[in-house]
């Protein structure tokens, strides 16, 4: 039997899921990693593969890796990371954003303090990067998290996908880098931007050394990657043809909303962007949405997993909390309020921990509803149903609170793990686009 492997590098850990030809899960492995330490990325990648049963590894036909959107790095021509990565929630200084706005068209999606392009500009000002210009390093490869992880498997440096490359400035409609970005590149010849493929498109076979190390077959293909939230969308809707207006909320360390729409919506002032979504029956559609820093990471600041379970069970989800928070782990949010200076609002804090948790869950449900309302107001296709992915999908009390705020049909996700969506991409039977790039 052949297997297809999806590996999810999310905000809260690494998961690998192997599916068979019937899209059934046959094995799952997990590992921890430090998102700010690329060495742990590599260790976790090899660990989740090596932890799978040998019979599955030996018959794996294809692997697709997803990573956190706008988590980026710079490496040299040998794939060595030159400077610590910037992660999805890092914001660039105002002077960097001013530079971006002088380069890119007005209201382009890269005109955000957390965009990949803004982080590239910020990277180039770092001392260690400046030093590399005068050393033997003549090419600086700019890569996203999923790009570099894919390189560790196939060995081809400088490859990305049009999901990850969106916030770099890649045009997902024309499937090319825009003229303004190419003009900027002419003035920065040391920078190498990745060649962009469709998600899951085969980049190459697994590197022979890695194949022997992990007991993978030499004909195991490595596909171009995707982002964690796009993989989560796919895992939620599964193999059935999704209807236009299908929405997915990914509740991990952060909260990401996506609506399958027949039109693009891009508005950096609200942190809204559109990913290309190709389907053999539906054609080219768009996953319109945004990512908030509100999410499970805030809850874990105050509660253990066991406390979350115990306290949630003692909340009446049908009674609204009067507490009005904007729960963030640090200053700044991306969506539905795109403000790098937005301060967390966690006061007043009641003495009763259950009441406090109720207020947090209520407030996050309120922010989620505001996000979907904003997407509708800006022209996304009308929402028909909402699925939930990520760890937050398991909290039934939170689900009932969200249901009260959203007042839209809530559906049970086929799977809540983004790694399952990456595995479906690897299987390439339903969601593999026809185009190469």
CSV table of C-alpha atoms in Angstrom, one decimal:
chain,number,residue,atom,x,y,z
A,1,UNK,CA,0.0,0.0,0.0
A,2,UNK,CA,1.2,3.5,-0.8
A,3,UNK,CA,1.1,6.4,1.7
A,4,UNK,CA,1.0,10.2,1.5
A,5,UNK,CA,2.5,12.3,4.2
A,6,UNK,CA,1.5,15.7,5.4
A,7,UNK,CA,3.7,17.6,7.9
A,8,UNK,CA,2.3,20.6,9.7
A,9,UNK,CA,4.7,23.2,11.3
A,10,UNK,CA,2.1,25.2,13.1
A,11,UNK,CA,2.2,27.8,15.8
A,12,UNK,CA,2.0,25.2,18.6
A,13,UNK,CA,4.1,22.2,17.4
A,14,UNK,CA,4.8,19.8,14.6
A,15,UNK,CA,2.5,17.0,13.5
A,16,UNK,CA,2.8,14.4,10.7
A,17,UNK,CA,-0.1,12.5,9.3
A,18,UNK,CA,0.2,9.6,6.9
A,19,UNK,CA,-2.9,8.7,4.8
A,20,UNK,CA,-3.5,5.7,2.5
A,21,UNK,CA,-5.1,5.7,-1.0
A,22,UNK,CA,-8.5,6.0,0.6
A,23,UNK,CA,-7.6,9.2,2.4
A,24,UNK,CA,-7.8,7.3,5.8
A,25,UNK,CA,-5.3,8.2,8.5
A,26,UNK,CA,-2.9,5.3,9.3
A,27,UNK,CA,-0.4,7.0,11.5
A,28,UNK,CA,0.2,10.3,13.4
A,29,UNK,CA,3.4,11.5,15.0
A,30,UNK,CA,4.2,14.7,16.9
A,31,UNK,CA,7.2,16.8,18.0
A,32,UNK,CA,7.9,20.1,19.7
A,33,UNK,CA,10.0,22.8,18.2
A,34,UNK,CA,11.1,26.4,18.9
A,35,UNK,CA,9.7,28.6,16.1
A,36,UNK,CA,12.6,31.0,16.6
A,37,UNK,CA,15.3,28.4,16.3
A,38,UNK,CA,15.8,26.9,12.9
A,39,UNK,CA,17.9,24.1,14.2
A,40,UNK,CA,14.9,22.7,16.1
A,41,UNK,CA,12.9,22.9,12.8
A,42,UNK,CA,15.3,20.5,11.2
A,43,UNK,CA,15.3,18.2,14.3
A,44,UNK,CA,11.5,18.2,14.5
A,45,UNK,CA,11.1,17.5,10.8
A,46,UNK,CA,13.3,14.4,10.9
A,47,UNK,CA,11.8,13.3,14.2
A,48,UNK,CA,8.2,13.2,13.0
A,49,UNK,CA,9.2,11.3,9.9
A,50,UNK,CA,11.4,8.8,11.8
A,51,UNK,CA,8.7,8.3,14.4
A,52,UNK,CA,6.3,6.8,11.8
A,53,UNK,CA,6.1,3.0,11.4
A,54,UNK,CA,8.8,1.7,9.1
A,55,UNK,CA,6.3,0.1,6.7
A,56,UNK,CA,4.7,3.5,6.1
A,57,UNK,CA,8.0,5.3,5.6
A,58,UNK,CA,9.2,2.6,3.1
A,59,UNK,CA,6.1,3.1,1.0
A,60,UNK,CA,5.6,6.9,1.2
A,61,UNK,CA,5.0,8.2,-2.3
A,62,UNK,CA,4.9,12.0,-1.6
A,63,UNK,CA,5.4,14.5,1.2
A,64,UNK,CA,4.0,18.0,1.5
A,65,UNK,CA,5.1,20.4,4.3
A,66,UNK,CA,3.0,23.4,5.5
A,67,UNK,CA,4.4,26.2,7.6
A,68,UNK,CA,3.3,29.3,9.4
A,69,UNK,CA,2.5,32.2,7.0
A,70,UNK,CA,5.1,35.0,7.0
A,71,UNK,CA,7.6,33.1,9.1
A,72,UNK,CA,10.8,33.8,7.0
A,73,UNK,CA,14.5,33.5,7.0
A,74,UNK,CA,17.7,34.3,4.9
A,75,UNK,CA,20.2,31.6,4.1
A,76,UNK,CA,23.3,31.3,1.9
A,77,UNK,CA,23.8,29.3,-1.2
A,78,UNK,CA,24.4,26.2,0.9
A,79,UNK,CA,21.1,26.5,2.8
A,80,UNK,CA,22.8,27.7,6.0
A,81,UNK,CA,20.6,30.2,7.9
A,82,UNK,CA,22.5,33.5,8.3
A,83,UNK,CA,20.2,35.2,10.8
A,84,UNK,CA,17.5,34.2,13.2
A,85,UNK,CA,14.1,33.9,11.5
A,86,UNK,CA,11.3,36.4,11.9
A,87,UNK,CA,8.0,34.7,12.8
A,88,UNK,CA,4.4,35.2,11.7
A,89,UNK,CA,3.5,37.7,14.5
A,90,UNK,CA,6.7,39.8,14.4
A,91,UNK,CA,6.1,43.4,13.3
A,92,UNK,CA,8.5,45.6,11.4
A,93,UNK,CA,9.4,49.2,12.5
A,94,UNK,CA,7.5,52.1,11.1
A,95,UNK,CA,10.5,53.2,9.0
A,96,UNK,CA,10.6,49.8,7.3
A,97,UNK,CA,6.9,50.0,6.5
A,98,UNK,CA,7.4,53.5,5.1
A,99,UNK,CA,10.0,52.0,2.7
A,100,UNK,CA,7.6,49.2,1.7
A,101,UNK,CA,4.9,51.8,0.9
A,102,UNK,CA,7.4,53.6,-1.4
A,103,UNK,CA,8.2,50.4,-3.3
A,104,UNK,CA,4.8,48.6,-3.6
A,105,UNK,CA,1.5,50.0,-5.0
A,106,UNK,CA,-0.8,51.7,-2.6
A,107,UNK,CA,-3.0,49.3,-0.5
A,108,UNK,CA,-1.0,46.2,-1.7
A,109,UNK,CA,-1.1,43.3,0.7
A,110,UNK,CA,2.6,43.6,1.4
A,111,UNK,CA,1.9,47.1,2.9
A,112,UNK,CA,1.6,45.5,6.4
A,113,UNK,CA,4.1,45.5,9.2
A,114,UNK,CA,3.9,41.6,9.3
A,115,UNK,CA,4.2,40.9,5.6
A,116,UNK,CA,7.0,38.8,4.2
A,117,UNK,CA,8.2,41.6,2.0
A,118,UNK,CA,8.4,44.0,5.0
A,119,UNK,CA,10.4,41.5,6.9
A,120,UNK,CA,12.8,41.1,3.9
A,121,UNK,CA,13.4,44.8,4.0
A,122,UNK,CA,14.0,44.6,7.7
A,123,UNK,CA,16.3,41.6,7.3
A,124,UNK,CA,18.5,43.5,4.8
A,125,UNK,CA,19.2,46.2,7.5
A,126,UNK,CA,20.5,43.6,10.0
A,127,UNK,CA,24.2,43.8,10.8
A,128,UNK,CA,24.9,40.2,10.1
A,129,UNK,CA,23.2,40.5,6.7
A,130,UNK,CA,25.2,43.7,5.9
A,131,UNK,CA,28.4,41.8,6.8
A,132,UNK,CA,27.6,39.0,4.4
A,133,UNK,CA,27.6,41.4,1.5
A,134,UNK,CA,31.3,41.9,2.0
A,135,UNK,CA,32.1,38.3,2.7
A,136,UNK,CA,32.2,35.3,0.4
A,137,UNK,CA,28.4,35.1,0.5
A,138,UNK,CA,27.2,36.4,-2.9
A,139,UNK,CA,23.7,35.1,-2.9
A,140,UNK,CA,21.1,35.6,-0.1
A,141,UNK,CA,18.2,33.2,-0.5
A,142,UNK,CA,15.0,34.5,1.0
A,143,UNK,CA,12.7,31.6,2.1
A,144,UNK,CA,9.6,30.9,4.0
A,145,UNK,CA,9.4,28.3,6.8
A,146,UNK,CA,7.8,25.7,4.5
A,147,UNK,CA,10.3,26.5,1.7
A,148,UNK,CA,13.4,25.8,3.9
A,149,UNK,CA,11.9,22.6,5.3
A,150,UNK,CA,11.1,21.4,1.8
A,151,UNK,CA,14.7,22.1,0.9
A,152,UNK,CA,15.9,19.9,3.7
A,153,UNK,CA,14.1,17.0,2.0
A,154,UNK,CA,14.6,17.6,-1.7
A,155,UNK,CA,17.8,19.7,-1.6
A,156,UNK,CA,16.7,22.3,-4.2
A,157,UNK,CA,17.3,25.7,-2.8
A,158,UNK,CA,15.1,28.6,-3.7
A,159,UNK,CA,11.6,27.0,-4.2
A,160,UNK,CA,8.3,28.2,-2.8
A,161,UNK,CA,4.6,28.0,-3.4
A,162,UNK,CA,2.0,30.7,-4.3
A,163,UNK,CA,0.3,30.4,-0.8
A,164,UNK,CA,3.5,31.3,1.1
A,165,UNK,CA,4.7,33.7,-1.5
A,166,UNK,CA,1.5,35.8,-1.4
A,167,UNK,CA,2.8,38.1,1.4
A,168,UNK,CA,6.1,38.5,-0.4
A,169,UNK,CA,4.2,40.2,-3.3
A,170,UNK,CA,3.7,37.3,-5.7
A,171,UNK,CA,0.7,37.8,-7.9
A,172,UNK,CA,-1.6,34.7,-7.4
A,173,UNK,CA,-3.9,35.8,-10.3
A,174,UNK,CA,-1.2,36.2,-13.0
A,175,UNK,CA,1.1,33.6,-11.3
A,176,UNK,CA,4.2,35.8,-11.5
A,177,UNK,CA,6.2,38.3,-9.6
A,178,UNK,CA,4.9,41.8,-10.3
A,179,UNK,CA,6.9,44.4,-12.2
A,180,UNK,CA,7.4,46.6,-9.1
A,181,UNK,CA,9.0,43.7,-7.2
A,182,UNK,CA,11.2,42.7,-10.1
A,183,UNK,CA,12.4,46.4,-10.4
A,184,UNK,CA,13.3,46.4,-6.7
A,185,UNK,CA,15.2,43.1,-7.2
A,186,UNK,CA,17.3,44.7,-9.9
A,187,UNK,CA,18.6,47.2,-7.3
A,188,UNK,CA,19.2,44.3,-4.8
A,189,UNK,CA,21.1,41.7,-7.0
A,190,UNK,CA,22.3,39.7,-4.0
A,191,UNK,CA,18.8,38.7,-3.0
A,192,UNK,CA,17.4,35.5,-4.6
A,193,UNK,CA,13.6,35.2,-4.5
A,194,UNK,CA,12.2,31.7,-4.7
A,195,UNK,CA,10.8,30.1,-7.8
A,196,UNK,CA,7.1,29.7,-7.2
A,197,UNK,CA,5.1,26.5,-7.8
A,198,UNK,CA,1.5,25.5,-7.2
A,199,UNK,CA,1.0,23.9,-3.7
A,200,UNK,CA,1.8,20.2,-3.8
A,201,UNK,CA,3.4,20.4,-7.3
A,202,UNK,CA,6.3,18.0,-7.3
A,203,UNK,CA,9.6,19.9,-6.8
A,204,UNK,CA,11.8,16.8,-6.9
A,205,UNK,CA,12.6,13.4,-5.3
A,206,UNK,CA,13.8,13.1,-1.7
A,207,UNK,CA,17.6,13.6,-1.4
A,208,UNK,CA,19.4,10.3,-1.3
A,209,UNK,CA,21.2,10.9,1.9
A,210,UNK,CA,17.9,11.9,3.6
A,211,UNK,CA,16.1,8.9,2.2
A,212,UNK,CA,18.7,6.6,3.7
A,213,UNK,CA,18.6,8.4,7.0
A,214,UNK,CA,14.8,8.3,7.4
A,215,UNK,CA,14.2,5.0,5.5
A,216,UNK,CA,12.2,6.7,2.8
A,217,UNK,CA,12.1,5.3,-0.8
A,218,UNK,CA,14.2,7.0,-3.4
A,219,UNK,CA,11.2,7.7,-5.5
A,220,UNK,CA,9.4,9.6,-2.7
A,221,UNK,CA,8.3,12.9,-4.3
A,222,UNK,CA,8.5,16.2,-2.3
A,223,UNK,CA,5.8,18.6,-3.2
A,224,UNK,CA,5.8,22.4,-2.9
A,225,UNK,CA,4.3,23.5,0.4
A,226,UNK,CA,1.4,25.6,1.7
A,227,UNK,CA,0.6,27.6,4.8
A,228,UNK,CA,-0.7,26.0,8.0
A,229,UNK,CA,-4.1,27.8,7.8
A,230,UNK,CA,-4.7,26.8,4.2
A,231,UNK,CA,-3.9,23.2,5.0
A,232,UNK,CA,-6.3,23.5,8.0
A,233,UNK,CA,-9.0,24.7,5.6
A,234,UNK,CA,-8.5,21.6,3.4
A,235,UNK,CA,-8.5,19.3,6.4
A,236,UNK,CA,-11.8,20.7,7.7
A,237,UNK,CA,-13.7,20.4,4.4
A,238,UNK,CA,-12.1,17.1,3.5
A,239,UNK,CA,-12.4,15.5,0.1
A,240,UNK,CA,-15.9,16.6,-0.7
A,241,UNK,CA,-16.3,19.5,-3.1
A,242,UNK,CA,-16.7,22.6,-0.9
A,243,UNK,CA,-19.4,25.1,-1.6
A,244,UNK,CA,-18.7,28.8,-2.2
A,245,UNK,CA,-19.2,30.5,1.1
A,246,UNK,CA,-17.7,27.7,3.1
A,247,UNK,CA,-15.6,29.2,6.0
A,248,UNK,CA,-13.1,27.7,8.4
A,249,UNK,CA,-11.8,29.1,11.6
A,250,UNK,CA,-8.4,27.8,12.7
A,251,UNK,CA,-8.2,28.0,16.5
A,252,UNK,CA,-4.6,27.3,17.4
A,253,UNK,CA,-2.2,29.6,19.2
A,254,UNK,CA,-3.7,32.2,16.9
A,255,UNK,CA,-7.0,32.6,15.2
A,256,UNK,CA,-7.3,32.5,11.4
A,257,UNK,CA,-10.5,33.0,9.4
A,258,UNK,CA,-11.0,32.0,5.8
A,259,UNK,CA,-14.0,32.1,3.4
A,260,UNK,CA,-14.1,30.3,0.1
A,261,UNK,CA,-15.0,33.2,-2.3
A,262,UNK,CA,-15.6,33.7,-6.0
A,263,UNK,CA,-13.7,37.0,-5.8
A,264,UNK,CA,-10.5,38.4,-4.4
A,265,UNK,CA,-10.6,40.8,-1.4
A,266,UNK,CA,-7.3,42.5,-0.4
A,267,UNK,CA,-7.3,45.3,2.1
A,268,UNK,CA,-4.1,45.7,4.1
A,269,UNK,CA,-5.7,48.3,6.3
A,270,UNK,CA,-7.7,45.5,7.9
A,271,UNK,CA,-5.1,42.7,7.4
A,272,UNK,CA,-7.3,41.0,4.8
A,273,UNK,CA,-5.8,39.0,1.9
A,274,UNK,CA,-6.8,36.3,-0.6
A,275,UNK,CA,-5.1,33.0,-1.4
A,276,UNK,CA,-5.6,31.3,-4.7
A,277,UNK,CA,-7.6,28.0,-4.3
A,278,UNK,CA,-7.8,25.8,-7.4
A,279,UNK,CA,-10.3,22.9,-7.7
A,280,UNK,CA,-10.8,20.6,-10.7
A,281,UNK,CA,-14.6,21.1,-10.5
A,282,UNK,CA,-14.9,24.7,-9.2
A,283,UNK,CA,-11.9,26.2,-11.1
A,284,UNK,CA,-10.0,29.1,-9.6
A,285,UNK,CA,-11.5,30.5,-6.4
A,286,UNK,CA,-10.1,32.5,-3.4
A,287,UNK,CA,-9.6,31.9,0.3
A,288,UNK,CA,-10.3,35.3,1.7
A,289,UNK,CA,-9.5,36.0,5.3
A,290,UNK,CA,-7.1,37.2,7.9
A,291,UNK,CA,-5.0,36.1,10.9
A,292,UNK,CA,-5.4,37.5,14.4
A,293,UNK,CA,-2.9,37.1,17.3
A,294,UNK,CA,-5.9,36.3,19.5
A,295,UNK,CA,-6.0,32.6,20.3
A,296,UNK,CA,-4.9,29.7,22.4
A,297,UNK,CA,-1.5,31.2,23.2
A,298,UNK,CA,-3.4,33.8,25.3
A,299,UNK,CA,-5.3,31.1,27.2
A,300,UNK,CA,-2.1,29.2,27.9
A,301,UNK,CA,-0.7,32.3,29.6
A,302,UNK,CA,-3.2,31.8,32.4
A,303,UNK,CA,-4.3,28.2,32.4
A,304,UNK,CA,-2.9,24.7,32.1
A,305,UNK,CA,-4.6,22.2,29.7
A,306,UNK,CA,-6.3,20.5,32.6
A,307,UNK,CA,-7.5,23.8,34.0
A,308,UNK,CA,-8.9,24.8,30.6
A,309,UNK,CA,-10.9,21.5,30.5
A,310,UNK,CA,-12.1,21.7,34.1
A,311,UNK,CA,-13.0,25.4,34.1
A,312,UNK,CA,-14.7,25.3,30.7
A,313,UNK,CA,-17.0,22.5,31.9
A,314,UNK,CA,-18.2,24.8,34.6
A,315,UNK,CA,-19.1,27.6,32.3
A,316,UNK,CA,-22.7,28.1,31.1
A,317,UNK,CA,-22.2,28.9,27.4
A,318,UNK,CA,-25.7,30.2,27.0
A,319,UNK,CA,-25.2,33.1,29.4
A,320,UNK,CA,-23.1,36.0,28.0
A,321,UNK,CA,-20.1,37.3,30.0
A,322,UNK,CA,-20.1,41.0,30.7
A,323,UNK,CA,-16.3,41.1,30.5
A,324,UNK,CA,-15.0,42.8,27.3
A,325,UNK,CA,-11.3,41.9,26.6
A,326,UNK,CA,-9.0,42.1,23.6
A,327,UNK,CA,-6.8,39.1,24.6
A,328,UNK,CA,-3.2,39.3,23.2
A,329,UNK,CA,0.1,37.9,24.4
A,330,UNK,CA,1.9,41.1,23.4
A,331,UNK,CA,1.2,44.5,21.8
A,332,UNK,CA,-0.1,44.4,18.2
A,333,UNK,CA,-2.7,42.6,16.1
A,334,UNK,CA,-3.1,41.9,12.4
A,335,UNK,CA,-6.9,41.2,11.9
A,336,UNK,CA,-9.7,42.3,12.2
A,337,UNK,CA,-7.8,45.3,13.7
A,338,UNK,CA,-4.5,45.7,11.9
A,339,UNK,CA,-2.6,47.8,14.4
A,340,UNK,CA,1.0,46.9,15.5
A,341,UNK,CA,0.5,49.2,18.5
A,342,UNK,CA,-2.8,47.7,19.7
A,343,UNK,CA,-2.4,47.0,23.4
A,344,UNK,CA,-3.8,43.8,25.1
A,345,UNK,CA,-6.9,44.5,27.1
A,346,UNK,CA,-7.2,42.0,30.0
A,347,UNK,CA,-8.8,44.1,32.7
A,348,UNK,CA,-10.7,44.0,34.9
A,349,UNK,CA,-9.7,40.5,36.0
A,350,UNK,CA,-12.1,38.9,38.4
A,351,UNK,CA,-10.9,36.7,41.3
A,352,UNK,CA,-12.9,33.8,40.0
A,353,UNK,CA,-10.8,31.9,37.4
A,354,UNK,CA,-13.9,30.4,35.8
A,355,UNK,CA,-15.4,33.9,35.3
A,356,UNK,CA,-12.1,35.1,33.8
A,357,UNK,CA,-11.9,32.2,31.4
A,358,UNK,CA,-15.5,32.8,30.4
A,359,UNK,CA,-14.7,36.5,29.6
A,360,UNK,CA,-11.7,35.4,27.5
A,361,UNK,CA,-13.7,32.9,25.5
A,362,UNK,CA,-16.6,35.3,25.1
A,363,UNK,CA,-14.2,38.1,23.9
A,364,UNK,CA,-12.5,35.8,21.3
A,365,UNK,CA,-15.8,34.7,20.0
A,366,UNK,CA,-16.8,38.4,19.7
A,367,UNK,CA,-13.6,39.2,17.7
A,368,UNK,CA,-14.2,36.1,15.5
A,369,UNK,CA,-17.7,37.3,14.7
A,370,UNK,CA,-16.4,40.8,14.0
A,371,UNK,CA,-13.8,39.4,11.5
A,372,UNK,CA,-16.5,37.4,9.6
A,373,UNK,CA,-18.7,40.5,9.5
A,374,UNK,CA,-15.9,42.6,8.1
A,375,UNK,CA,-15.2,40.0,5.4
A,376,UNK,CA,-18.8,40.1,4.3
A,377,UNK,CA,-19.0,43.9,4.3
A,378,UNK,CA,-15.9,44.1,2.0
A,379,UNK,CA,-17.4,41.7,-0.5
A,380,UNK,CA,-16.5,38.1,0.2
A,381,UNK,CA,-19.0,35.5,-0.9
A,382,UNK,CA,-21.9,35.1,1.6
A,383,UNK,CA,-20.9,32.6,4.4
A,384,UNK,CA,-23.0,29.5,4.3
A,385,UNK,CA,-21.4,27.3,7.0
A,386,UNK,CA,-18.4,27.5,9.3
A,387,UNK,CA,-16.0,24.6,10.2
A,388,UNK,CA,-13.4,24.7,12.9
A,389,UNK,CA,-9.8,23.4,12.8
A,390,UNK,CA,-7.1,23.4,15.4
A,391,UNK,CA,-7.0,22.5,19.1
A,392,UNK,CA,-9.7,25.0,20.0
A,393,UNK,CA,-12.2,22.9,18.0
A,394,UNK,CA,-12.2,20.3,20.9
A,395,UNK,CA,-13.6,22.8,23.4
A,396,UNK,CA,-17.3,22.3,23.2
A,397,UNK,CA,-18.1,25.2,25.6
A,398,UNK,CA,-16.2,27.6,23.4
A,399,UNK,CA,-18.0,26.2,20.4
A,400,UNK,CA,-21.4,26.9,21.9
A,401,UNK,CA,-20.3,30.5,22.8
A,402,UNK,CA,-19.0,31.0,19.3
A,403,UNK,CA,-22.3,29.6,17.9
A,404,UNK,CA,-24.2,32.2,19.9
A,405,UNK,CA,-22.1,35.1,18.4
A,406,UNK,CA,-21.8,33.8,14.9
A,407,UNK,CA,-25.4,32.6,14.3
A,408,UNK,CA,-24.2,30.8,11.2
A,409,UNK,CA,-24.5,27.0,10.7
A,410,UNK,CA,-21.5,25.3,12.4
A,411,UNK,CA,-20.3,22.1,10.9
A,412,UNK,CA,-18.2,19.3,12.3
A,413,UNK,CA,-14.8,19.3,10.6
A,414,UNK,CA,-13.7,16.1,8.9
A,415,UNK,CA,-10.3,16.5,10.6
A,416,UNK,CA,-9.1,19.3,12.8
A,417,UNK,CA,-5.3,18.8,12.2
A,418,UNK,CA,-3.7,20.9,9.4
A,419,UNK,CA,-1.3,18.0,8.7
A,420,UNK,CA,-4.3,16.0,7.3
A,421,UNK,CA,-4.9,18.8,4.8
A,422,UNK,CA,-1.2,18.7,3.8
A,423,UNK,CA,-1.5,15.0,3.4
A,424,UNK,CA,-4.5,15.5,1.0
A,425,UNK,CA,-2.3,17.9,-1.0
A,426,UNK,CA,0.4,15.2,-1.1
A,427,UNK,CA,-2.2,12.7,-2.4
A,428,UNK,CA,-2.8,15.2,-5.2
A,429,UNK,CA,-6.0,13.5,-6.5
A,430,UNK,CA,-8.5,16.2,-5.6
A,431,UNK,CA,-6.6,19.5,-5.1
A,432,UNK,CA,-3.6,19.3,-7.3
A,433,UNK,CA,-3.8,22.3,-9.7
A,434,UNK,CA,-3.2,21.8,-13.4
A,435,UNK,CA,-0.6,24.6,-13.6
A,436,UNK,CA,3.0,24.1,-12.8
A,437,UNK,CA,3.6,27.5,-11.3
